[in-house]
Amino acid sequence: MSPEVVTLSDAILFSLLALALIMGCAWLLDSRRGKDRVIFGMILIVMLLNYLYFRITKTLPDFEWSAYAVWPRAYLSFEIVVIFYTALSIVFFFRRTDHGAAADASELTIAGAASPPAVDVFICTYNEDLSILERTILAAKAIDYQSFTVWVLDDGRRDWLEDYCAEVGVRYLRRNDNVGAKGGNLNNAIQQSAKETNAPFILILDADFAPQRPILKRTVGQFADPQIGVIQTPQFYYNADPVQHNLLASKAWVDDQRIFFDVMQPSKDGWGAAFCVGTSCIVRRDALGLIGGMPQETVTEDIHLTYRLLQKGLKTRWLNERLSVGLSAESLSGYITQRCRWCLGTIQVALLRDGPFLGRGYTFLQRLHYFHGLLFWFCRPFILLLMAAPILYYFLGLPAIQMEPEAFFLYALPMVGGMWAFHAWVSGRRSMPLFTEVSQMVSAVPITIALIHALIHPFGRPFKVTAKGEDRARVDVLYPIAGTFLLVIILTFMGMLNGPLMGTYNDLDGFSVAWGMVVMVYAFVSLLVCIELPREPLDSIRFPLARQANLVRDGNLVPCTINTISISKAEITLHDNRTARQISAGDILIFSPFADFDVAARVSDVDIARLALSMAIVAVRDRRYDWKIRQTAEDVRRKMIQRLFSEMPQAMPARAYPLAALRGLWRRTFNPPSKVSGSIEKHEVSVRSRQAPRRWQRRRDLAPSMPLLQVRAATAGPPLAE
């Protein structure tokens, strides 16, 4: 037991003063300044070391070969892993890069070049429906660059996809087997494209990641630095991940990858240890030649690529700009599969003879950064121990930590509060207590199992593709994991009744009750995540635009705000009541949601009270390429996809909004799934699927052909004002 002699009131006062210091740092210091990150970080490291010293010296029973003595030490060993990982992260946060100026210079260089270097754009696909693939393919065709070739690398060997590629004018490649999974697919494309284009640079895209127009101009010019082998850009998503969606926090909290992409990777880049993440990256063809092509020995060819290049003196540069937008895992099972694959691949690379631990040519710092990434996965078992600890105490009398309330306020609470505040501060308010931890808890059990399997049998397991575009039209429950959290809640509550709350009154009971209550809260929120709410069809996702524009009505300009837009619909707010009363359902109005892009839409609903119009898009004209009016359903769809997904507005929040997140959690807790999800349309797979026939069939034009500005107006007018 800890021999602290301070009173509880003194301990609470000390805790409040320590938390005040932490909050003062968060208020007065600026996370964008390196010196401020060092100051705040060192304060937190001191708190961590102080807590760790106390834990080792004052909270362990005398050693003996008994569960009472061994269990606390086993728990402490995993706690040390978490503390060491946290301390390393804090030190790595001391540095941070911003290559925005280099990207600006690249754009100027490419714009001034008579013939910029050619680029091959590789889109890797295996089993994705065309409803997903077409976003990436059409957006890739719209890249603002003079010399590039789009290649679709189809490891699913689908005839309908070959037909589609021929129709839209992109190259198509397939191979006879799937050896090497994604790495093997890329190597086949590298060999085949070398015979035809042999472009010196390759842009790699996953099937669901749509590149933004400036991606090549912002990156290719930076390869003037001969030490750069890969330029990696972050992954952004246009849909909520399962944790956001199932907790009704899609507009109140960032996805769990944002801290990694926006904070951790720029910090690793500051130490020269950023790594490739598999999509939205540009790589030198000659760099791939130095290492014999894309690595394919592991299920994470991306991080393996970075470390193979480091052996050759080439680095991965992290360009922290939003230059592609993709589809997050839609189901919790897909979310977990994805993370288990990352975990397995990280261990596989570590065990390779040319890997960062056993291979030659790596610096100590590069090995340390890889070890840090490995520790991230080894922190997951600690979450399971944290949930199990109160149960073991209640039923077996085995305390994981022998700590009185006074010691908790002196050592533990300031440290925990400091970590929460620091991570929220250093991440630019992207981190949020409860929600951040829950995103790790829901995958803790399968990742722990994956860790054990990986350590026993690391190689020979198949590459598992993350499912995208699934039918999500109904409530679904991931029963194995949901059952685990339900069991934790039941056992913890029964243990409380059996022990502390029914009169054992041990000195540790107050601490154990508080611990158990926290565990039940986290387990309950994690259980909610496992009860998956329906999702709307991908084509129905409305993107926030908030663009000031003009409607053309009978040749007159009407000021408005384009609130949201999707592939087929738009929501518009008018600026005056008189105009709203003159518009009725069925009217055709014209507006410009993007620069040099005109849309004709039919009014489907008018809300006079809100001055709001709901509109269905019926025709488009893209003045960036030509003045041709497209009115067939398929042509309109393709043009809307191309412009929307190559110039995607910010669809997801950039930081956390705690009050909004808590309101969503409150609604999720006290309302049945059918009520909070609302009416969801049944997701229907269109002809753009793997079941489509061999020949691609163009949709029949059901509308009469007429000029865009003559759909309503008698005469054509000038381009709309932006």
XYZ file of C-alpha atoms in Angstrom:
722
model
C 0.000 0.000 0.000
C 1.160 3.539 -0.569
C 2.266 5.183 2.686
C 1.048 8.685 1.828
C 0.349 10.780 4.916
C -1.404 13.740 3.271
C -5.084 14.242 3.865
C -7.651 13.732 1.132
C -8.457 17.460 1.057
C -4.761 18.317 0.580
C -4.493 15.752 -2.220
C -7.546 17.179 -3.964
C -6.123 20.710 -3.652
C -2.810 19.580 -5.143
C -4.663 17.879 -7.983
C -6.639 21.042 -8.719
C -3.437 23.113 -8.787
C -1.768 20.646 -11.137
C -4.784 20.649 -13.442
C -4.824 24.463 -13.337
C -1.188 24.433 -14.504
C -2.134 22.109 -17.350
C -5.097 24.233 -18.399
C -2.926 27.355 -18.195
C -0.433 25.771 -20.581
C -3.224 24.815 -22.969
C -4.613 28.375 -22.817
C -1.393 30.402 -23.032
C 0.838 28.258 -25.256
C 0.499 27.853 -29.013
C 0.765 24.296 -30.370
C 2.033 25.655 -33.695
C 5.285 26.819 -32.053
C 7.955 24.205 -31.462
C 9.207 25.798 -28.212
C 5.706 25.767 -26.756
C 5.314 22.083 -27.621
C 8.607 21.374 -25.823
C 7.511 23.304 -22.699
C 4.095 21.673 -22.449
C 5.454 18.278 -23.428
C 8.217 18.309 -20.809
C 5.693 19.180 -18.086
C 3.606 16.175 -19.079
C 6.648 13.877 -19.291
C 7.591 14.874 -15.724
C 4.058 13.980 -14.616
C 4.287 10.630 -16.390
C 7.664 9.795 -14.846
C 6.496 10.903 -11.405
C 3.451 8.636 -11.703
C 5.566 5.742 -12.990
C 8.060 6.092 -10.111
C 5.193 6.079 -7.626
C 3.628 3.027 -9.290
C 6.838 1.010 -9.216
C 7.909 1.930 -5.700
C 4.666 2.304 -3.728
C 1.806 0.310 -5.274
C 3.147 -3.242 -5.616
C 2.855 -5.948 -2.962
C 5.932 -7.892 -1.908
C 6.837 -10.359 -4.615
C 5.853 -13.979 -4.252
C 4.644 -16.642 -6.672
C 0.966 -15.941 -6.192
C -1.778 -14.350 -8.263
C -1.992 -11.534 -5.700
C 1.604 -10.480 -6.468
C 1.971 -11.498 -10.123
C -1.236 -9.897 -11.455
C -0.323 -6.297 -10.402
C 3.085 -6.693 -12.000
C 1.595 -8.036 -15.221
C -0.775 -5.071 -15.294
C 2.089 -2.648 -14.603
C 4.186 -4.100 -17.429
C 1.497 -3.233 -19.991
C 0.970 0.126 -18.322
C 4.679 0.843 -18.823
C 4.275 0.063 -22.537
C 1.505 2.691 -22.763
C 3.505 5.257 -20.780
C 6.625 4.696 -22.875
C 4.605 5.000 -26.090
C 3.010 8.224 -24.805
C 6.350 9.721 -23.776
C 7.886 8.888 -27.169
C 4.901 10.468 -28.918
C 5.314 13.646 -26.887
C 9.008 13.886 -27.814
C 8.226 13.292 -31.488
C 5.625 16.083 -31.344
C 8.447 18.534 -30.570
C 9.153 18.715 -34.311
C 6.665 19.310 -37.098
C 7.056 20.116 -40.792
C 5.010 22.138 -43.227
C 5.932 21.731 -46.893
C 3.297 24.153 -48.135
C 5.958 26.510 -49.490
C 7.599 23.650 -51.397
C 4.188 22.716 -52.833
C 3.654 26.339 -53.928
C 7.051 26.318 -55.643
C 6.202 22.990 -57.291
C 2.986 24.424 -58.680
C 4.829 27.412 -60.147
C 7.509 25.148 -61.636
C 4.989 22.841 -63.294
C 2.877 25.748 -64.548
C 5.955 27.296 -66.185
C 7.270 24.082 -67.715
C 6.711 23.577 -71.442
C 6.515 19.801 -70.960
C 6.299 18.701 -67.290
C 7.386 15.157 -66.404
C 4.851 12.485 -67.346
C 2.939 10.679 -64.608
C 1.249 7.287 -64.591
C -1.834 7.236 -62.360
C -2.422 3.727 -60.982
C -5.885 2.946 -59.544
C -5.744 -0.353 -57.648
C -8.964 -2.378 -57.477
C -10.014 -5.890 -56.565
C -13.739 -6.249 -55.882
C -15.182 -2.725 -55.640
C -18.411 -1.852 -57.442
C -18.312 0.761 -60.160
C -20.455 3.039 -58.007
C -17.245 3.484 -55.994
C -14.659 3.099 -58.748
C -16.182 5.663 -61.094
C -15.602 8.428 -58.546
C -11.875 7.745 -58.573
C -11.613 7.136 -62.319
C -13.529 10.248 -63.373
C -11.789 12.436 -60.801
C -8.409 11.127 -61.983
C -9.286 12.143 -65.555
C -9.948 15.679 -64.261
C -6.492 16.152 -62.680
C -5.078 19.543 -63.639
C -1.840 18.397 -65.270
C -0.509 18.396 -68.790
C 0.905 14.876 -69.187
C -0.525 11.884 -67.353
C -2.081 8.488 -68.111
C -4.757 6.828 -65.975
C -4.428 3.063 -65.516
C -7.023 0.881 -63.777
C -5.300 -2.163 -62.251
C -8.004 -4.795 -61.942
C -7.065 -7.783 -59.798
C -10.684 -8.910 -60.020
C -10.401 -9.538 -63.782
C -13.879 -8.137 -64.548
C -14.960 -7.788 -68.150
C -17.530 -5.076 -67.438
C -14.832 -2.899 -65.876
C -12.641 -3.302 -68.968
C -15.581 -2.142 -71.096
C -16.193 0.853 -68.858
C -12.533 1.902 -68.985
C -12.617 1.776 -72.773
C -15.753 3.913 -72.813
C -14.417 6.674 -70.555
C -10.934 6.634 -72.099
C -8.588 5.182 -69.471
C -6.159 2.262 -69.685
C -7.048 -1.132 -68.221
C -4.685 -3.815 -66.900
C -5.253 -7.253 -65.426
C -3.049 -10.236 -64.624
C -3.635 -13.963 -64.465
C -3.224 -14.381 -60.698
C -3.220 -12.375 -57.480
C 0.279 -13.211 -56.268
C 1.580 -10.522 -53.928
C -1.885 -8.935 -53.530
C -1.727 -5.153 -53.966
C 2.072 -5.078 -54.184
C 2.021 -7.699 -56.928
C -0.730 -5.814 -58.764
C 1.384 -2.656 -58.722
C 4.491 -4.510 -59.883
C 2.600 -5.890 -62.863
C 1.470 -2.365 -63.744
C 5.000 -1.006 -63.345
C 6.294 -3.571 -65.822
C 3.474 -3.141 -68.352
C 3.428 0.667 -68.238
C 7.208 0.782 -68.685
C 6.701 -0.698 -72.167
C 4.295 2.067 -73.194
C 4.488 5.304 -71.202
C 7.426 4.707 -68.830
C 6.484 7.869 -66.928
C 9.153 8.854 -64.381
C 6.542 9.320 -61.636
C 3.651 7.153 -60.453
C 0.590 8.304 -58.515
C -0.897 5.404 -56.541
C -4.596 5.505 -55.636
C -6.847 3.030 -53.893
C -10.119 2.299 -55.656
C -12.126 4.593 -53.368
C -9.792 7.624 -53.240
C -10.635 10.427 -55.632
C -7.665 12.716 -56.379
C -8.205 16.455 -56.258
C -7.308 18.507 -59.330
C -4.014 20.045 -58.099
C -2.493 16.849 -56.690
C 0.222 16.485 -59.345
C 1.088 20.151 -59.637
C 1.525 20.352 -55.860
C 3.822 17.331 -55.698
C 5.788 16.501 -58.856
C 7.956 19.622 -58.751
C 9.184 18.724 -55.247
C 11.061 15.754 -56.656
C 13.752 18.209 -57.674
C 15.153 17.197 -54.282
C 16.988 13.960 -55.187
C 16.616 12.579 -51.641
C 12.830 12.283 -51.974
C 11.630 8.857 -53.075
C 7.943 9.214 -52.162
C 5.651 12.146 -51.483
C 2.742 11.056 -49.331
C -0.440 13.084 -48.794
C -2.997 12.398 -46.031
C -6.202 10.463 -46.377
C -9.401 12.472 -46.003
C -12.879 10.977 -46.012
C -16.248 12.170 -47.232
C -18.284 9.822 -45.027
C -18.326 9.143 -41.297
C -16.446 6.150 -39.918
C -18.446 3.606 -37.859
C -17.617 5.232 -34.511
C -18.711 8.684 -35.683
C -21.800 7.375 -37.425
C -23.059 5.031 -34.718
C -22.618 7.647 -31.977
C -24.336 10.364 -34.060
C -21.083 12.354 -33.981
C -20.350 12.611 -37.703
C -20.607 16.425 -37.573
C -19.175 16.781 -34.072
C -15.967 14.763 -34.031
C -13.135 13.920 -36.399
C -12.446 10.403 -37.639
C -9.905 8.458 -35.593
C -7.247 8.765 -38.340
C -7.112 12.554 -38.309
C -4.645 12.805 -35.417
C -2.342 10.337 -37.151
C -2.514 12.078 -40.533
C -2.644 15.706 -39.391
C -0.403 15.595 -36.315
C 1.668 12.426 -35.989
C 2.852 12.135 -39.601
C 3.979 15.805 -39.876
C 5.890 15.236 -36.622
C 7.494 12.057 -37.929
C 8.389 13.960 -41.082
C 10.154 16.498 -38.878
C 12.403 13.657 -37.702
C 12.824 12.257 -41.223
C 10.677 9.198 -40.465
C 7.288 9.783 -42.133
C 6.064 6.749 -44.046
C 3.912 5.866 -47.014
C 0.285 4.915 -46.285
C -0.547 3.153 -49.552
C -2.771 5.595 -51.404
C -2.585 9.192 -52.615
C 1.201 9.007 -52.850
C 3.583 9.796 -55.701
C 6.705 7.673 -56.108
C 9.705 7.847 -58.419
C 9.822 5.008 -60.930
C 13.624 4.888 -60.699
C 13.368 4.614 -56.896
C 11.207 1.526 -57.309
C 13.826 0.182 -59.679
C 16.489 0.529 -56.986
C 14.619 -1.847 -54.668
C 13.306 -4.242 -57.313
C 9.764 -2.902 -57.431
C 6.985 -2.546 -54.905
C 7.549 -4.791 -51.854
C 5.030 -7.627 -51.703
C 6.279 -9.814 -48.862
C 3.837 -8.278 -46.363
C 0.220 -7.116 -46.246
C 1.398 -3.518 -45.702
C 3.466 -2.825 -48.792
C 3.292 0.913 -48.048
C 5.347 1.171 -44.859
C 7.644 -1.561 -46.208
C 8.257 0.620 -49.274
C 9.337 3.532 -47.081
C 11.848 1.455 -45.143
C 13.255 -0.222 -48.239
C 13.844 3.235 -49.710
C 15.434 4.468 -46.478
C 18.086 1.781 -46.943
C 18.900 3.427 -50.288
C 19.097 6.911 -48.778
C 15.661 7.992 -50.064
C 12.997 9.396 -47.756
C 9.244 9.783 -47.710
C 8.088 13.405 -47.579
C 4.761 14.140 -45.893
C 2.799 16.881 -47.665
C -0.005 17.673 -45.241
C -2.580 18.919 -47.755
C -6.038 17.696 -48.687
C -5.263 16.367 -52.181
C -7.499 13.295 -52.228
C -10.789 12.275 -50.649
C -11.841 8.704 -49.999
C -14.397 6.421 -48.475
C -13.958 5.446 -44.836
C -14.859 1.932 -43.721
C -18.656 1.864 -43.605
C -19.133 -1.082 -41.245
C -17.522 -1.840 -37.920
C -16.386 -5.232 -39.223
C -14.620 -3.511 -42.148
C -13.145 -0.945 -39.747
C -11.728 -3.728 -37.558
C -10.484 -5.821 -40.506
C -8.580 -2.804 -41.800
C -6.842 -2.188 -38.478
C -6.017 -5.847 -37.918
C -4.334 -5.880 -41.344
C -2.293 -2.806 -40.411
C -1.299 -4.463 -37.139
C -0.259 -7.687 -38.879
C 1.681 -5.821 -41.557
C 3.571 -3.716 -39.009
C 4.744 -6.877 -37.261
C 5.593 -8.590 -40.552
C 7.834 -5.720 -41.678
C 9.542 -5.711 -38.272
C 10.407 -9.398 -38.619
C 11.817 -9.219 -42.158
C 15.559 -9.653 -42.607
C 15.703 -6.318 -44.437
C 13.270 -4.697 -41.989
C 14.028 -1.820 -39.619
C 15.112 -4.120 -36.769
C 17.121 -6.819 -38.524
C 18.178 -5.025 -41.689
C 21.198 -2.854 -42.354
C 21.336 0.762 -43.430
C 18.942 2.255 -40.869
C 19.776 4.953 -38.332
C 18.937 4.558 -34.664
C 16.250 7.225 -34.997
C 14.588 5.423 -37.905
C 14.522 2.186 -35.923
C 13.140 4.043 -32.889
C 10.303 5.516 -34.938
C 9.366 2.080 -36.217
C 9.466 0.730 -32.669
C 7.129 3.566 -31.685
C 4.676 2.491 -34.388
C 4.899 -1.097 -33.185
C 4.153 -0.017 -29.613
C 0.900 1.551 -30.818
C -0.508 -1.921 -31.443
C 0.956 -3.400 -28.265
C -0.978 -0.815 -26.264
C -4.243 -2.548 -27.184
C -3.975 -5.449 -24.691
C -3.750 -2.864 -21.912
C -7.307 -1.771 -22.741
C -8.514 -5.309 -22.066
C -6.630 -5.428 -18.764
C -8.085 -2.065 -17.805
C -11.610 -3.430 -18.315
C -10.860 -6.707 -16.551
C -9.132 -5.215 -13.495
C -12.255 -4.195 -11.495
C -13.885 -7.571 -12.190
C -10.849 -9.478 -10.910
C -10.851 -7.344 -7.780
C -14.564 -7.744 -7.096
C -14.718 -11.517 -7.545
C -11.196 -12.717 -6.751
C -9.844 -9.987 -4.493
C -6.939 -9.277 -6.850
C -6.222 -5.525 -7.056
C -4.321 -4.359 -10.134
C -3.203 -1.172 -8.375
C -2.991 -0.731 -4.611
C -3.767 2.963 -4.432
C -5.716 4.982 -1.874
C -7.881 7.964 -2.946
C -5.222 10.398 -1.663
C -2.592 8.864 -3.933
C -5.000 8.887 -6.857
C -5.443 12.656 -6.563
C -1.730 13.217 -6.059
C -0.381 11.115 -8.909
C -2.960 9.593 -11.248
C -5.576 12.284 -11.837
C -3.092 15.077 -12.779
C -1.373 12.680 -15.181
C -4.611 11.546 -16.856
C -5.980 15.093 -17.040
C -2.651 16.288 -18.411
C -2.668 13.673 -21.186
C -6.222 14.576 -22.208
C -5.451 18.300 -22.260
C -2.120 17.906 -24.061
C -3.497 15.674 -26.801
C -6.427 18.012 -27.398
C -4.009 20.960 -27.481
C -1.269 19.462 -29.662
C -3.821 18.009 -32.092
C -5.637 21.307 -32.617
C -8.740 20.079 -30.719
C -9.046 16.914 -32.771
C -8.806 14.688 -29.716
C -11.706 14.345 -27.273
C -11.963 12.247 -24.082
C -14.308 9.267 -24.204
C -14.773 9.336 -27.986
C -11.047 8.981 -28.688
C -10.694 6.091 -26.243
C -13.830 4.335 -27.478
C -12.474 4.318 -31.047
C -9.571 2.260 -29.681
C -11.678 0.074 -27.373
C -13.996 -1.291 -30.058
C -11.066 -2.901 -31.855
C -9.045 -3.880 -28.765
C -10.208 -7.516 -28.617
C -9.677 -8.420 -32.315
C -6.380 -6.527 -32.464
C -5.124 -8.364 -29.375
C -6.081 -11.650 -31.039
C -4.361 -10.490 -34.249
C -1.234 -9.645 -32.233
C -1.091 -13.129 -30.767
C -1.608 -14.750 -34.184
C 0.995 -12.474 -35.758
C 3.610 -13.333 -33.148
C 2.960 -17.063 -33.521
C 2.405 -17.256 -37.297
C 3.216 -13.878 -38.890
C 3.417 -14.886 -42.556
C 1.262 -16.786 -44.993
C -2.029 -15.102 -44.124
C -4.137 -13.712 -47.015
C -4.544 -10.014 -47.769
C -8.031 -8.937 -46.640
C -9.566 -6.056 -48.571
C -11.663 -3.586 -46.579
C -15.256 -3.917 -47.751
C -16.663 -0.726 -49.290
C -20.069 0.065 -50.741
C -21.885 -2.509 -48.611
C -25.650 -2.636 -48.144
C -26.110 -0.608 -44.950
C -29.873 -0.080 -45.104
C -30.724 -1.782 -41.820
C -29.638 -1.908 -38.185
C -26.863 -4.461 -37.754
C -25.187 -5.743 -34.595
C -21.630 -7.031 -34.348
C -22.637 -9.619 -31.772
C -19.246 -11.060 -30.666
C -17.796 -7.680 -29.703
C -21.109 -6.282 -28.467
C -21.474 -9.353 -26.267
C -18.001 -8.771 -24.826
C -18.853 -5.238 -23.736
C -22.244 -6.316 -22.387
C -20.544 -9.029 -20.337
C -18.053 -6.482 -18.972
C -20.922 -4.208 -17.896
C -22.876 -7.040 -16.234
C -19.890 -8.506 -14.407
C -18.655 -5.107 -13.253
C -22.072 -4.140 -11.892
C -22.602 -7.534 -10.227
C -19.123 -7.307 -8.746
C -19.875 -3.914 -7.258
C -23.011 -5.257 -5.632
C -21.186 -8.346 -4.462
C -18.303 -6.417 -2.984
C -17.772 -2.687 -2.321
C -21.396 -1.566 -2.466
C -22.619 -4.333 -0.161
C -20.305 -3.849 2.758
C -16.797 -5.224 2.345
C -15.418 -1.695 2.876
C -11.818 -2.449 2.084
C -9.453 0.539 1.869
C -9.350 0.071 -1.917
C -13.117 -0.042 -2.365
C -13.635 3.657 -3.112
C -10.973 3.550 -5.812
C -12.361 0.293 -7.241
C -15.923 1.640 -7.414
C -14.783 4.736 -9.310
C -12.740 2.540 -11.662
C -15.658 0.198 -12.245
C -18.032 3.064 -13.032
C -15.598 4.481 -15.596
C -15.220 1.031 -17.180
C -19.010 0.621 -17.416
C -19.391 4.015 -19.111
C -16.713 3.233 -21.693
C -18.046 -0.282 -22.247
C -21.584 1.045 -22.691
C -20.546 3.628 -25.297
C -18.487 0.958 -27.074
C -21.564 -1.288 -27.019
C -23.534 1.468 -28.770
C -20.900 1.561 -31.506
C -21.428 -2.180 -32.055
C -25.135 -1.590 -32.773
C -24.709 -0.171 -36.251
C -27.193 2.348 -37.586
C -28.344 2.328 -41.220
C -26.557 4.541 -43.712
C -27.947 6.370 -46.683
C -26.848 5.204 -50.158
C -23.538 6.644 -51.327
C -25.178 8.518 -54.187
C -27.471 10.277 -51.696
C -24.692 11.767 -49.584
C -25.116 15.542 -49.605
C -21.966 17.617 -49.321
C -21.980 21.002 -47.575
C -21.169 23.726 -50.097
C -22.377 27.034 -48.566
C -21.567 28.842 -51.819
C -22.954 32.274 -52.641
C -24.293 32.228 -56.192
C -27.063 33.392 -58.499
C -30.036 31.502 -59.831
C -31.111 32.194 -63.394
C -34.901 32.376 -63.610
C -36.535 33.616 -66.812
C -33.305 35.384 -67.736
C -33.057 37.185 -64.351
C -30.350 36.697 -61.729
C -31.611 35.789 -58.239
C -29.081 35.813 -55.336
C -28.991 32.579 -53.358
C -26.842 30.276 -51.222
C -26.167 26.733 -52.424
C -26.245 24.888 -49.099
C -25.649 21.265 -50.083
C -25.158 19.312 -53.257
C -25.046 15.659 -54.219
C -24.677 13.820 -57.506
C -28.353 14.322 -58.293
C -29.781 16.948 -55.930
C -29.173 20.395 -54.472
C -30.542 22.366 -51.521
C -30.663 26.136 -52.037
C -31.686 29.063 -49.834
C -33.028 32.226 -51.453
C -32.291 35.660 -50.074
C -35.717 37.266 -50.367
C -39.252 36.163 -49.638
C -40.834 37.645 -52.778
C -38.798 35.467 -55.151
C -39.530 32.358 -53.104
C -43.279 32.901 -53.544
C -42.877 33.131 -57.317
C -41.178 29.722 -57.600
C -43.177 26.516 -57.603
C -42.478 22.807 -57.878
C -41.596 21.794 -61.426
C -39.796 25.038 -62.334
C -36.361 24.703 -63.964
C -33.671 26.961 -62.498
C -30.004 27.335 -63.443
C -27.046 27.934 -61.100
C -23.277 27.393 -60.844
C -22.165 25.229 -57.898
C -18.557 25.253 -59.152
C -16.459 27.619 -61.231
C -17.291 27.373 -64.938
C -19.940 24.734 -64.273
C -23.647 25.325 -64.934
C -26.450 23.150 -63.623
C -30.117 23.111 -64.600
C -32.320 21.651 -61.867
C -36.032 21.043 -61.458
C -37.618 22.334 -58.250
C -39.073 19.417 -56.282
C -40.080 21.260 -53.114
C -40.413 24.872 -51.916
C -40.295 25.773 -48.203
C -41.542 29.371 -48.037
C -40.879 29.684 -44.301
C -37.186 28.849 -44.703
C -36.858 30.288 -48.239
C -35.478 26.859 -49.147
C -35.611 24.992 -52.445
C -35.050 21.273 -52.994
C -33.957 20.595 -56.562
C -33.241 17.603 -58.815
C -30.418 18.085 -61.329
C -31.472 17.452 -64.936
C -28.717 18.977 -67.130
C -25.148 20.274 -66.826
C -22.588 22.225 -68.819
C -18.870 22.166 -67.973
C -17.356 25.352 -69.411
C -13.892 24.344 -68.237
C -13.654 21.852 -71.119
C -16.328 22.852 -73.625
C -19.791 24.402 -73.870
C -21.513 21.127 -74.591
C -24.782 20.616 -72.735
C -25.203 17.169 -71.201
C -28.717 16.050 -70.463
C -28.850 12.251 -70.608
C -29.016 10.654 -67.189
C -25.641 8.943 -67.563
C -23.817 11.991 -68.934
C -25.217 14.219 -66.180
C -24.217 11.679 -63.557
C -20.664 11.369 -64.857
C -20.107 15.105 -65.081
C -21.502 15.692 -61.595
C -19.277 12.939 -60.198
C -16.218 14.338 -61.950
C -16.659 17.900 -60.738
C -17.909 17.018 -57.253
C -15.256 14.409 -56.443
C -12.314 16.234 -58.042
C -13.169 19.451 -56.154
C -14.708 17.944 -53.031
C -15.871 20.490 -50.439
C -14.937 19.847 -46.810
C -17.486 17.207 -45.816
C -16.327 16.172 -42.338
C -15.458 18.325 -39.297
C -11.856 19.462 -38.918
C -11.948 19.384 -35.095
C -14.041 18.089 -32.225
C -17.145 19.856 -30.887
C -17.676 18.337 -27.408
C -21.154 19.700 -26.683
C -22.510 18.573 -30.048
C -20.889 15.150 -29.578
C -22.462 14.770 -26.137
C -25.877 15.780 -27.489
C -25.554 13.117 -30.166
C -24.496 10.546 -27.561
C -27.499 11.501 -25.388
C -29.875 10.963 -28.315
C -28.183 7.695 -29.182
C -28.476 6.443 -25.607
C -32.118 7.247 -24.967
C -33.667 6.583 -28.370
C -34.064 3.313 -30.251
C -31.970 2.903 -33.435
C -35.083 3.115 -35.613
C -35.846 6.583 -34.271
C -32.387 8.150 -34.459
C -31.603 6.725 -37.891
C -34.805 8.068 -39.466
C -36.138 6.778 -42.731
C -33.293 5.342 -44.800
C -33.735 4.414 -48.435
C -32.944 0.861 -49.355
C -29.462 0.695 -50.855
C -29.732 -0.671 -54.346
C -26.697 -1.819 -56.317
C -26.979 -0.368 -59.796
C -25.741 -1.932 -63.010
C -22.330 -0.634 -61.995
C -21.539 -3.826 -60.135
C -19.539 -6.966 -60.527
C -22.691 -8.727 -61.732
C -23.043 -6.442 -64.745
C -23.039 -8.032 -68.214
C -19.994 -8.159 -70.451
C -20.952 -5.229 -72.636
C -21.447 -1.875 -71.017
C -24.954 -0.596 -71.734
C -25.520 3.147 -71.921
C -28.644 4.320 -70.162
C -31.497 5.244 -72.445
C -32.129 8.966 -72.728
C -35.655 9.580 -71.435
C -35.583 13.378 -71.708
C -35.905 15.494 -74.854
C -32.719 17.087 -76.072
C -32.628 20.859 -75.606
C -30.029 23.538 -74.804
C -29.286 24.033 -71.094
C -30.460 27.628 -71.009
C -33.563 26.783 -73.006
C -34.860 24.241 -70.535
C -36.802 27.139 -69.047
C -35.668 30.354 -70.670
C -36.480 31.247 -74.246
C -33.011 32.565 -75.039
C -29.545 31.628 -73.962
C -27.799 33.977 -71.585
C -24.181 34.648 -70.671
C -22.216 32.448 -68.263
C -23.573 32.676 -64.745
C -21.892 35.005 -62.299
C -19.745 33.160 -59.792
